[in-house]
mmCIF file of N, CA and C and ligand atoms in Angstrom:
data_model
loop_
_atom_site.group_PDB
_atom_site.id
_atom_site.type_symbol
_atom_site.label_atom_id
_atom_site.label_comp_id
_atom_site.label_asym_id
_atom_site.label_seq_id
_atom_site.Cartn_x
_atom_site.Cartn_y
_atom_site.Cartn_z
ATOM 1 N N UNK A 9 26.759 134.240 -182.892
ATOM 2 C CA UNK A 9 26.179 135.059 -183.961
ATOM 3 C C UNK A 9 26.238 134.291 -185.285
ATOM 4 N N UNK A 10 25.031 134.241 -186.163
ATOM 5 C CA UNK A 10 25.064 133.930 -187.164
ATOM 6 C C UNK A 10 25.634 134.444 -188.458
ATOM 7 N N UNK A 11 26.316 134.068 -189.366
ATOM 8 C CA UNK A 11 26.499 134.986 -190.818
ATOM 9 C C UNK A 11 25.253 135.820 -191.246
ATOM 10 N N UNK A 12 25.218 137.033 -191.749
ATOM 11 C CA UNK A 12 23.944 137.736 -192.228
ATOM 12 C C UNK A 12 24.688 138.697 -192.741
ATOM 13 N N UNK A 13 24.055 138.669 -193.968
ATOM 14 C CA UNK A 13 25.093 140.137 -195.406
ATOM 15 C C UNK A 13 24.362 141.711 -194.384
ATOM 16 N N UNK A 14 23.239 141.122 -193.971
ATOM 17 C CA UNK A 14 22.675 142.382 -193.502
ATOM 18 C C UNK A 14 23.434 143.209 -192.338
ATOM 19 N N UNK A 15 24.163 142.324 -190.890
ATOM 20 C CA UNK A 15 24.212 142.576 -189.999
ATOM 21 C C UNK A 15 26.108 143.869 -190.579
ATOM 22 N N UNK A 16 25.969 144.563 -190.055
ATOM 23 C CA UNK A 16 27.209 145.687 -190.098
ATOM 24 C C UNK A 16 28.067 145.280 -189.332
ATOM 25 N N UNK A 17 28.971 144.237 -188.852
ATOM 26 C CA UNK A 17 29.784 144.520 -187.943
ATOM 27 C C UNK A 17 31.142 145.403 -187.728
ATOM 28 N N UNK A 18 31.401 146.304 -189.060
ATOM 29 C CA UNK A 18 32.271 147.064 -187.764
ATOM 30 C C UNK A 18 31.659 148.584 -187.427
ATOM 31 N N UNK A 19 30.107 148.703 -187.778
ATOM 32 C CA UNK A 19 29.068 149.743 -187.879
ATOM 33 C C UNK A 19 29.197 149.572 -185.860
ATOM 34 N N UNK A 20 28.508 148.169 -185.621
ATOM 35 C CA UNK A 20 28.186 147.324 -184.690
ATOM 36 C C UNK A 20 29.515 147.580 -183.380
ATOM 37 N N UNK A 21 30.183 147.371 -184.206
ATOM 38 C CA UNK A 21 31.866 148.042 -183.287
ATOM 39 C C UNK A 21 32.118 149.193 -183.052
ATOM 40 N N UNK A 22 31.954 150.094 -183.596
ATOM 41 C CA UNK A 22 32.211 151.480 -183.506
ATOM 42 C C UNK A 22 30.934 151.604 -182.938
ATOM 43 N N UNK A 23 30.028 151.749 -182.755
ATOM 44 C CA UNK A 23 28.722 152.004 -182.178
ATOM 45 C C UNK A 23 28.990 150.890 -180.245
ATOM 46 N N UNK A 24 29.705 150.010 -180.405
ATOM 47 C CA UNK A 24 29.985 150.037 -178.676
ATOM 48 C C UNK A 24 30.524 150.744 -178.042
ATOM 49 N N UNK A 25 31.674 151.033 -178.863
ATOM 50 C CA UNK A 25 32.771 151.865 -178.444
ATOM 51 C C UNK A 25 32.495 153.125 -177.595
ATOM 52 N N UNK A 26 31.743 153.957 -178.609
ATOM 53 C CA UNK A 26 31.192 154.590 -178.245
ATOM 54 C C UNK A 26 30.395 155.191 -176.993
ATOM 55 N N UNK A 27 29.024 153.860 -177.131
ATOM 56 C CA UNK A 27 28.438 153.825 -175.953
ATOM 57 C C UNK A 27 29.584 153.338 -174.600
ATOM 58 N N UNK A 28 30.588 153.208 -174.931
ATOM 59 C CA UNK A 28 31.567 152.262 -173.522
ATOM 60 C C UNK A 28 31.832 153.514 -173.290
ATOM 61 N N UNK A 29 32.651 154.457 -173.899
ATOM 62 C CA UNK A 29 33.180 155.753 -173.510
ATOM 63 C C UNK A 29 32.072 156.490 -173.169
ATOM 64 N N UNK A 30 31.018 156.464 -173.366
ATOM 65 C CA UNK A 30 30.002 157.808 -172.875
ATOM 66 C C UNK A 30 29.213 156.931 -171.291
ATOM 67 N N UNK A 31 29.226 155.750 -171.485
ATOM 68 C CA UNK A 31 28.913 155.178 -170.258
ATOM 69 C C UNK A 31 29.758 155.517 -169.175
ATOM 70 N N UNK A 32 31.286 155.113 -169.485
ATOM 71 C CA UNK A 32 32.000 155.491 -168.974
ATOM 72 C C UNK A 32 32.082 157.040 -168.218
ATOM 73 N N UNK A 33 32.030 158.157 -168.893
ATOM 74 C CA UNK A 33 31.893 159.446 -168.590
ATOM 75 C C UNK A 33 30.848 159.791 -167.941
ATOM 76 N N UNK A 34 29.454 158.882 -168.163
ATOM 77 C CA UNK A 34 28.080 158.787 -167.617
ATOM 78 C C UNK A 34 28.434 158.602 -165.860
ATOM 79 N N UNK A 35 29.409 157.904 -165.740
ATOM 80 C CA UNK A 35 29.199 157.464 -164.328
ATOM 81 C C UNK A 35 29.968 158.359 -163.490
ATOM 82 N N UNK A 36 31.105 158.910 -164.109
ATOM 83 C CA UNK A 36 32.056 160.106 -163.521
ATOM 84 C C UNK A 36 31.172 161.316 -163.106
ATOM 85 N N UNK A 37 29.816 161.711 -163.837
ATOM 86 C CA UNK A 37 29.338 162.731 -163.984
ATOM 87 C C UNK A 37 28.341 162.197 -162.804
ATOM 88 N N UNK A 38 28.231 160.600 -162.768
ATOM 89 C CA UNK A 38 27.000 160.393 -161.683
ATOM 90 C C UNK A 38 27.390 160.489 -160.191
ATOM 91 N N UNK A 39 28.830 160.389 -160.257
ATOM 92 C CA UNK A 39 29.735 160.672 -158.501
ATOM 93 C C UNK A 39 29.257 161.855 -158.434
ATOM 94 N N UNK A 40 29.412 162.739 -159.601
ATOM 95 C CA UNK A 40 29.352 164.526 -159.388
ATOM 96 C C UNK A 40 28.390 164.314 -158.776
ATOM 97 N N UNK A 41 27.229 164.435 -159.252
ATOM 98 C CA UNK A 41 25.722 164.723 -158.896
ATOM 99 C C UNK A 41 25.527 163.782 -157.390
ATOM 100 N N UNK A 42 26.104 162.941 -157.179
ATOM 101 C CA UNK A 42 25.789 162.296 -155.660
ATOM 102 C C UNK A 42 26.593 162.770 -154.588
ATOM 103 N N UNK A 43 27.367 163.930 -154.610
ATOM 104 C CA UNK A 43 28.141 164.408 -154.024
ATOM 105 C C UNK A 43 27.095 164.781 -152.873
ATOM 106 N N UNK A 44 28.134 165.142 -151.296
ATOM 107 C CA UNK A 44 27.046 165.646 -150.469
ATOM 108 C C UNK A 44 26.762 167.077 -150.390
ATOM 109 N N UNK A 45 27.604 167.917 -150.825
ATOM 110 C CA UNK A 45 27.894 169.485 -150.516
ATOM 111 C C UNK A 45 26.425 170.055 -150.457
ATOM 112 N N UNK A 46 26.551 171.029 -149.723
ATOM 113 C CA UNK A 46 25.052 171.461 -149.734
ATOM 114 C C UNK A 46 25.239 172.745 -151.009
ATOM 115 N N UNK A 47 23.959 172.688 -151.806
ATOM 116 C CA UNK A 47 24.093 173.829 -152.680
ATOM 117 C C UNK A 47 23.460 175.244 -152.118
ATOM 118 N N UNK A 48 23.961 176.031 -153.161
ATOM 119 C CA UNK A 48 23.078 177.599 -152.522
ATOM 120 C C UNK A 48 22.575 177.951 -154.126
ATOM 121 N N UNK A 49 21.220 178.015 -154.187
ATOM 122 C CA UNK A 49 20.990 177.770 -155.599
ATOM 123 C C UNK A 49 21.229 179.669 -155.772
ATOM 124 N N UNK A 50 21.438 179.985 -156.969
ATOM 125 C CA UNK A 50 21.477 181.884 -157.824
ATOM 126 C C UNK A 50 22.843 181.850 -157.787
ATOM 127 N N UNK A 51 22.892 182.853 -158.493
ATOM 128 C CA UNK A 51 24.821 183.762 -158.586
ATOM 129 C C UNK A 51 25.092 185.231 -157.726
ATOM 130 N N UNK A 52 26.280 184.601 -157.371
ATOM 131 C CA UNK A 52 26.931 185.510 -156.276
ATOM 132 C C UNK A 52 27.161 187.127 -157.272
ATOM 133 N N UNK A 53 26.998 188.250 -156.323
ATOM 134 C CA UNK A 53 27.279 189.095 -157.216
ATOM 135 C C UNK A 53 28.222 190.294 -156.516
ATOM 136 N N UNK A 54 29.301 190.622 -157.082
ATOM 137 C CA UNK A 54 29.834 191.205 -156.057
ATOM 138 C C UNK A 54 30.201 193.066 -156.675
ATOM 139 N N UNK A 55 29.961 193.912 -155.843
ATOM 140 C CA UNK A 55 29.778 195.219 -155.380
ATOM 141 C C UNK A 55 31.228 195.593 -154.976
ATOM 142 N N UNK A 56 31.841 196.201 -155.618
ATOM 143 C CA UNK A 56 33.142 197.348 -154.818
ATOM 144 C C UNK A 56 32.465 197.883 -153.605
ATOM 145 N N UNK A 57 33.168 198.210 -152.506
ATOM 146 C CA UNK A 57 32.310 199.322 -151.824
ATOM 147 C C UNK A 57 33.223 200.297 -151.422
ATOM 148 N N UNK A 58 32.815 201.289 -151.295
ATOM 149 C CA UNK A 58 33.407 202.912 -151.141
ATOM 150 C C UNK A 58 32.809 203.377 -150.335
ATOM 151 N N UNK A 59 33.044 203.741 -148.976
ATOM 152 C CA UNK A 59 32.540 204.360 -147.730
ATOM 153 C C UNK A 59 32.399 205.986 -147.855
ATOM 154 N N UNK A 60 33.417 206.125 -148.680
ATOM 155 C CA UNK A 60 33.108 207.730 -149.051
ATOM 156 C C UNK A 60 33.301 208.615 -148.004
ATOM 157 N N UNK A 61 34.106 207.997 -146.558
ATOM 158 C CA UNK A 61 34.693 209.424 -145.748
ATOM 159 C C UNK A 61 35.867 209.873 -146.018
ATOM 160 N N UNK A 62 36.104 210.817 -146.067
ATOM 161 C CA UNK A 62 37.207 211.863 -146.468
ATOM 162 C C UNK A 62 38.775 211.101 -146.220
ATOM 163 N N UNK A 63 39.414 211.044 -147.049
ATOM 164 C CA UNK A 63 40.817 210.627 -146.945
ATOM 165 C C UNK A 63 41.277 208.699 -146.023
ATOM 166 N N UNK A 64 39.708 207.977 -146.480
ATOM 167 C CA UNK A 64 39.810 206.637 -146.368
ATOM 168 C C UNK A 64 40.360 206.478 -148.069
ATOM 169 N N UNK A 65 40.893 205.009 -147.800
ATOM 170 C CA UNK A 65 41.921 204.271 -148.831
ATOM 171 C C UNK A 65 40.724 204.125 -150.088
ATOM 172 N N UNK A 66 39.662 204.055 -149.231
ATOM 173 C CA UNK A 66 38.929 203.578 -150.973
ATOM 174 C C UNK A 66 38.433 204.806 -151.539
ATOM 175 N N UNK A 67 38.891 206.334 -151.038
ATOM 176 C CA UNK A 67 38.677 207.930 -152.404
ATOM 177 C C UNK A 67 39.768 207.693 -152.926
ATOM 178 N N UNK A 68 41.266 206.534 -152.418
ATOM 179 C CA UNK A 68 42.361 206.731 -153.280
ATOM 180 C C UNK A 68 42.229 205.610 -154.440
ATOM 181 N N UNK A 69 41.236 204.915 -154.887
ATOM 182 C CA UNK A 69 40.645 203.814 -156.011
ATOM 183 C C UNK A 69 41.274 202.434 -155.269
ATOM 184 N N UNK A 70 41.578 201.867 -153.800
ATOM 185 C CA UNK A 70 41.457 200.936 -153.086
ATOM 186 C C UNK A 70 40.229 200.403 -152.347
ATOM 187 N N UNK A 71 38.793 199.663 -153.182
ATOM 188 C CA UNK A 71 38.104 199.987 -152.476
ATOM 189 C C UNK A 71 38.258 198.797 -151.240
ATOM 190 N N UNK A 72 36.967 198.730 -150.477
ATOM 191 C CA UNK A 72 36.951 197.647 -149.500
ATOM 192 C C UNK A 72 36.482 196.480 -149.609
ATOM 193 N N UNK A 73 36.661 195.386 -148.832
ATOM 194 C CA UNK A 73 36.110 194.288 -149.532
ATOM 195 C C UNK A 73 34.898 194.389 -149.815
ATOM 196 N N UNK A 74 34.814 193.521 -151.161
ATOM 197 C CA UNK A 74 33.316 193.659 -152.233
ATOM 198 C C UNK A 74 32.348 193.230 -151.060
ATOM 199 N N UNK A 75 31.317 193.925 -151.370
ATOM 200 C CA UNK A 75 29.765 193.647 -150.711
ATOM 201 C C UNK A 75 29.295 192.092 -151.844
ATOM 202 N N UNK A 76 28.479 191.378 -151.270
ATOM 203 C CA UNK A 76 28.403 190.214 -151.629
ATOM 204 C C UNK A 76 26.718 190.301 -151.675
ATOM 205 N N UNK A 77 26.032 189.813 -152.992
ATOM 206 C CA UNK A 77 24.691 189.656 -153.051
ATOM 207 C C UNK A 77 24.793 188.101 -153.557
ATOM 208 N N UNK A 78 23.318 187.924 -152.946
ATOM 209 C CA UNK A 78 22.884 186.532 -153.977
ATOM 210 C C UNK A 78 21.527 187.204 -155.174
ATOM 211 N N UNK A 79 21.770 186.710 -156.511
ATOM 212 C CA UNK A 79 20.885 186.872 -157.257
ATOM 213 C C UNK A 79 20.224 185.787 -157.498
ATOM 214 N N UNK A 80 19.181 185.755 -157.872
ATOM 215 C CA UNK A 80 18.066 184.558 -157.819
ATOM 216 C C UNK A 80 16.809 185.218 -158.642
ATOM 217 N N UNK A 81 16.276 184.094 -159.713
ATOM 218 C CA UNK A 81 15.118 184.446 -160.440
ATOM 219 C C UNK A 81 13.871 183.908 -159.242
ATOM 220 N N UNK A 82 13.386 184.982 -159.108
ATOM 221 C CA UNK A 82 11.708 184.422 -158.267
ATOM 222 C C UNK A 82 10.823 185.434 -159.645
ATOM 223 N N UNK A 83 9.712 184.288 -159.710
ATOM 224 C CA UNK A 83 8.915 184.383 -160.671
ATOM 225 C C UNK A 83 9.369 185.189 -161.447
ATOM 226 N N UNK A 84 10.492 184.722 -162.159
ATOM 227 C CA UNK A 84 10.973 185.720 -163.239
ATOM 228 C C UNK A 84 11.351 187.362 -163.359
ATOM 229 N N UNK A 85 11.519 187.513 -161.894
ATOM 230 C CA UNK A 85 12.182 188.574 -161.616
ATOM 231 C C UNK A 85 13.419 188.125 -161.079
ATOM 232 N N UNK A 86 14.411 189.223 -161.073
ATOM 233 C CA UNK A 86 15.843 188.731 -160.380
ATOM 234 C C UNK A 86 15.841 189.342 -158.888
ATOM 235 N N UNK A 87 15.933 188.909 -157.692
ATOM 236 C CA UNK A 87 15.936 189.577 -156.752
ATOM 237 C C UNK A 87 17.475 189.271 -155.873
ATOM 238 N N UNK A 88 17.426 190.435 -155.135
ATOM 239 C CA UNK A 88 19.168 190.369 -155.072
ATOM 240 C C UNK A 88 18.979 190.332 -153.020
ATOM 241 N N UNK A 89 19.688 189.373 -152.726
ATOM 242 C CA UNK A 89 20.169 189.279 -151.109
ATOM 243 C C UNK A 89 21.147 189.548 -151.001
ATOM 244 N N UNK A 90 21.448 190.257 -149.829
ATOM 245 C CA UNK A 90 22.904 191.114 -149.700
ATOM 246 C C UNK A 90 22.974 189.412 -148.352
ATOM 247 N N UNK A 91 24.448 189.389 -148.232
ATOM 248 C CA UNK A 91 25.312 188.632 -147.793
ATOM 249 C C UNK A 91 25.651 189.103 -147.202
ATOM 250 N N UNK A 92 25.887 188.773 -145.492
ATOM 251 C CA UNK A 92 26.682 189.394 -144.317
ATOM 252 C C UNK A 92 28.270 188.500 -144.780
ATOM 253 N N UNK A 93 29.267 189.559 -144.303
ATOM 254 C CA UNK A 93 30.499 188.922 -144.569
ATOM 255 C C UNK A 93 30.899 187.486 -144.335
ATOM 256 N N UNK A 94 30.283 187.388 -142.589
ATOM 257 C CA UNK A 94 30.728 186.152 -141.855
ATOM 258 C C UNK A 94 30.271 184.884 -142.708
ATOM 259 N N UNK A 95 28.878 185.419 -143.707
ATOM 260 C CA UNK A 95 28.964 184.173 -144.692
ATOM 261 C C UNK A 95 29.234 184.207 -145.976
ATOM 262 N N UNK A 96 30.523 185.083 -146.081
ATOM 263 C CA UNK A 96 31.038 185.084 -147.745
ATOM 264 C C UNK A 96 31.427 183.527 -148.155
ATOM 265 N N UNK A 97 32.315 183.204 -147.224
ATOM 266 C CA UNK A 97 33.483 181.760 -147.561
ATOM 267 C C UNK A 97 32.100 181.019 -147.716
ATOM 268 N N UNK A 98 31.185 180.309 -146.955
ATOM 269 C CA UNK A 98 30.589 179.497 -147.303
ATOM 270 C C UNK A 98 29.390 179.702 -148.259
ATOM 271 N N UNK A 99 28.937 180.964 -148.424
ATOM 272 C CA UNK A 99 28.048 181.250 -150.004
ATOM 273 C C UNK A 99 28.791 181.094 -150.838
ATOM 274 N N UNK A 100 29.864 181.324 -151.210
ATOM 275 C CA UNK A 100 30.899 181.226 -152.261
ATOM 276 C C UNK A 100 31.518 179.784 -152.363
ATOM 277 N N UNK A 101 31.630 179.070 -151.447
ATOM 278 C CA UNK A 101 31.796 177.525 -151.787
ATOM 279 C C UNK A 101 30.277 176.772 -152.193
ATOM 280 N N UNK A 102 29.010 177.073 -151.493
ATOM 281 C CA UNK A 102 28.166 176.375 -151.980
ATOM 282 C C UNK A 102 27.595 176.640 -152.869
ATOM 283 N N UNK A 103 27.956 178.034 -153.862
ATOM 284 C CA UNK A 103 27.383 178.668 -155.129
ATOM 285 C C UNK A 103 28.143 177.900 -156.384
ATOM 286 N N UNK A 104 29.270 177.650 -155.455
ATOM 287 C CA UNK A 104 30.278 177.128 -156.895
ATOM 288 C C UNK A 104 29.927 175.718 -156.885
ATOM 289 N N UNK A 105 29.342 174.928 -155.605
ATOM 290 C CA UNK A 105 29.249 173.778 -156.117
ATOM 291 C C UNK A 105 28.003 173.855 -156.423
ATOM 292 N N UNK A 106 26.826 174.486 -156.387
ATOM 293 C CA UNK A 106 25.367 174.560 -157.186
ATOM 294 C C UNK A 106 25.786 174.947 -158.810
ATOM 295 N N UNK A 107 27.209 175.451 -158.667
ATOM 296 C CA UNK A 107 27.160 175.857 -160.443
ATOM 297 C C UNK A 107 27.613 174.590 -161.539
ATOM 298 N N UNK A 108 28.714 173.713 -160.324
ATOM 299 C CA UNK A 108 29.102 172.109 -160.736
ATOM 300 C C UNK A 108 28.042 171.208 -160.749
ATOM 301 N N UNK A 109 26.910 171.510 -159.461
ATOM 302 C CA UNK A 109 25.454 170.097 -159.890
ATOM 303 C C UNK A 109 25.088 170.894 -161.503
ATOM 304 N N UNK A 110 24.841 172.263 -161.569
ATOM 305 C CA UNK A 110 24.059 172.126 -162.920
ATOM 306 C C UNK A 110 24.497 171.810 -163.868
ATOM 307 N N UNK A 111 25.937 171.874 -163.840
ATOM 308 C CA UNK A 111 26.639 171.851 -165.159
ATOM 309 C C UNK A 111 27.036 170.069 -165.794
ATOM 310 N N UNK A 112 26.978 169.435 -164.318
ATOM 311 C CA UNK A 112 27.046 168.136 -164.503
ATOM 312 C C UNK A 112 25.647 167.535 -164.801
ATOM 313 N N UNK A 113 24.811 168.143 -164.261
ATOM 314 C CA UNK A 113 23.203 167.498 -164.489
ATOM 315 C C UNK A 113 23.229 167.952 -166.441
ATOM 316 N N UNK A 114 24.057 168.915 -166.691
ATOM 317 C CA UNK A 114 23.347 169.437 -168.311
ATOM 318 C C UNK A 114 24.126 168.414 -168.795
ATOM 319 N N UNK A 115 25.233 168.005 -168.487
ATOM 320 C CA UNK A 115 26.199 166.743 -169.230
ATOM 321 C C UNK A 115 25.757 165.758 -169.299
ATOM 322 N N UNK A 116 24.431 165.511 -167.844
ATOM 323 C CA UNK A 116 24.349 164.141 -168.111
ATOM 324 C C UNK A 116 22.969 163.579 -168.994
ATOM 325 N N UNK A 117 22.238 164.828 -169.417
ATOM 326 C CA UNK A 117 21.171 165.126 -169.655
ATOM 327 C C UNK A 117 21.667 164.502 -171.164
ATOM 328 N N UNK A 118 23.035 165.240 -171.674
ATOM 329 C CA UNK A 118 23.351 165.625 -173.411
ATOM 330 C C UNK A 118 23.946 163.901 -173.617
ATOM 331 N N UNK A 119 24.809 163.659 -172.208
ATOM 332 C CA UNK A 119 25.189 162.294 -173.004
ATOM 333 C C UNK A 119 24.095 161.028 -172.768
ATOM 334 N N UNK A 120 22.375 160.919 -171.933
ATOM 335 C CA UNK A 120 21.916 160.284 -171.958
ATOM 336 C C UNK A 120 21.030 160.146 -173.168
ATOM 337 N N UNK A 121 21.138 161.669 -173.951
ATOM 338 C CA UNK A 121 20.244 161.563 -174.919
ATOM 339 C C UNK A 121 20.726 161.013 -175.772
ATOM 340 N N UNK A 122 22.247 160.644 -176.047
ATOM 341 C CA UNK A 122 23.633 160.801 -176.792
ATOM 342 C C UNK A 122 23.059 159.069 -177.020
ATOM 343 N N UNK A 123 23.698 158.307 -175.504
ATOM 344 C CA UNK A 123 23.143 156.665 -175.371
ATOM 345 C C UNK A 123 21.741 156.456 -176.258
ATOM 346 N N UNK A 124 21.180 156.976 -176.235
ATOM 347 C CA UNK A 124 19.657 156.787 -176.286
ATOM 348 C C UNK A 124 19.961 156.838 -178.108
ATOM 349 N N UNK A 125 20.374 157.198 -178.720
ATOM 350 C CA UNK A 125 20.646 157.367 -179.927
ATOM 351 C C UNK A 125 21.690 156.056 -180.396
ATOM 352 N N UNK A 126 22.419 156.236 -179.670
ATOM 353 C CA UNK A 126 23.344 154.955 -180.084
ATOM 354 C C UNK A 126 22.503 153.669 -179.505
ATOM 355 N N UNK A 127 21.698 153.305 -178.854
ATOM 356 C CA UNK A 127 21.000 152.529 -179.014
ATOM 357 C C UNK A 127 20.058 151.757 -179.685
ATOM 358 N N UNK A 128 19.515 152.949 -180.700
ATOM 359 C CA UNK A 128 18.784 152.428 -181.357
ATOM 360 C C UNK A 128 19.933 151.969 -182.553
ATOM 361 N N UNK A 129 20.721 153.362 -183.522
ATOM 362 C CA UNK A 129 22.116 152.804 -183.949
ATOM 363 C C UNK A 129 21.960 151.386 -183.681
ATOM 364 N N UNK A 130 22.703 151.071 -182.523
ATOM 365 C CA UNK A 130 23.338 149.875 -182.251
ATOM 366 C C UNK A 130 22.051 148.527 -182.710
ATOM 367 N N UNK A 131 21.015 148.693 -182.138
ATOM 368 C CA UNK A 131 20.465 147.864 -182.458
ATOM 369 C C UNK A 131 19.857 147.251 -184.129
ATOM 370 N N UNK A 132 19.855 148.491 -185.093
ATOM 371 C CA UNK A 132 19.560 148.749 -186.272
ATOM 372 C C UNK A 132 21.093 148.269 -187.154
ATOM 373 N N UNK A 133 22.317 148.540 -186.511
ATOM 374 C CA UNK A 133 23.389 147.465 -187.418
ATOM 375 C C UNK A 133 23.439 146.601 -186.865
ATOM 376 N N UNK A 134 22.488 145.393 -185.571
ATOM 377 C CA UNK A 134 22.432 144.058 -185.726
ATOM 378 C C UNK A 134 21.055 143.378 -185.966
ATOM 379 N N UNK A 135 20.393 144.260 -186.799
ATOM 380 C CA UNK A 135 19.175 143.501 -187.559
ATOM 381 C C UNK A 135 19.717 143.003 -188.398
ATOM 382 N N UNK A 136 19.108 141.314 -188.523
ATOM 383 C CA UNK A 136 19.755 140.819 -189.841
ATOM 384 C C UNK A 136 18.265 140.379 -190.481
ATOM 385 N N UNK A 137 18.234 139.855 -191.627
ATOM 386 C CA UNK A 137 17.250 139.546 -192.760
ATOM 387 C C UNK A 137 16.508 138.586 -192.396
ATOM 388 N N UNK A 138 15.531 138.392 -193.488
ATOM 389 C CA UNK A 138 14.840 137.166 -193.115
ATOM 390 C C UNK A 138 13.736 137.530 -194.444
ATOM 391 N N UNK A 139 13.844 136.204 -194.959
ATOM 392 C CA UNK A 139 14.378 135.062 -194.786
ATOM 393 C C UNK A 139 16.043 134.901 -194.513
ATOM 394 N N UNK A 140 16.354 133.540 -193.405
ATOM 395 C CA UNK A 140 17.562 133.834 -193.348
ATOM 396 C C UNK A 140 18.685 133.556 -194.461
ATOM 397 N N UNK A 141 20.041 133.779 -194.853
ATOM 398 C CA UNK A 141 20.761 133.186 -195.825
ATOM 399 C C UNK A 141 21.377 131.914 -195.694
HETATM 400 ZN ZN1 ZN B 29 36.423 203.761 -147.348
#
């Protein structure tokens, strides 16, 4: 590197840094998203249920296990699937990891826009002058 009054270097330093740590976090977030789990895209929604025959545990405010829906926007309506029990455990593991792809896809969305900024940054404190000094 040449001397130049223009060039910022510790602008230039703090602006790697930066990008090293968000690169860094960039790639943690990129294991997330390559994960294999299968997703179940909507939110689980869960229902008390009360059978309502005479002197069962749930008229004494014990109800039974929650009834399980999936909610899901179709064309901007919410429509609700009821869940047979036998697949609570695995709607409920692949809902939670459809809720980890989105949440990691929105992270990686905020810190690529993040890079994309410190790039130019970065490149704008190592313009130097010209004529040279
Ligand atoms: Zn009951």
């Amino acid at each position: 590197m040449y001397r130049n009054a223009q060039i910022d270097l510790e602008q230039a330093s703090r602006l790697r840094q930066q990008v090293a740590r968000l690169t860094a976090e960039r790639r943690g977030v990129e294991r997330e998203l390559m994960r294999r789990h299968c997703l179940l895209r909507g939110s689980l929604l869960e229902r008390p249920r009360f059978c309502g025959k005479a002197g069962c545990k749930c008229t004494r405010g014990q109800p039974h296990p929650p009834s399980l829906y999936l909610s899901r926007l179709v064309e901007g309506t919410a429509r609700h699937l009821f869940i047979r029990a036998s697949d609570h455990p695995r709607a409920r593991r692949d809902a939670s990891a459809y809720r980890q792809f989105r949440q990691a896809l929105r992270r990686w969305r905020a810190i690529v826009k993040e890079l994309n900024e410190l790039w130019e940054a970065l490149g704008e404190a190592r313009e130097e002058s010209y004529p040279f000094e």
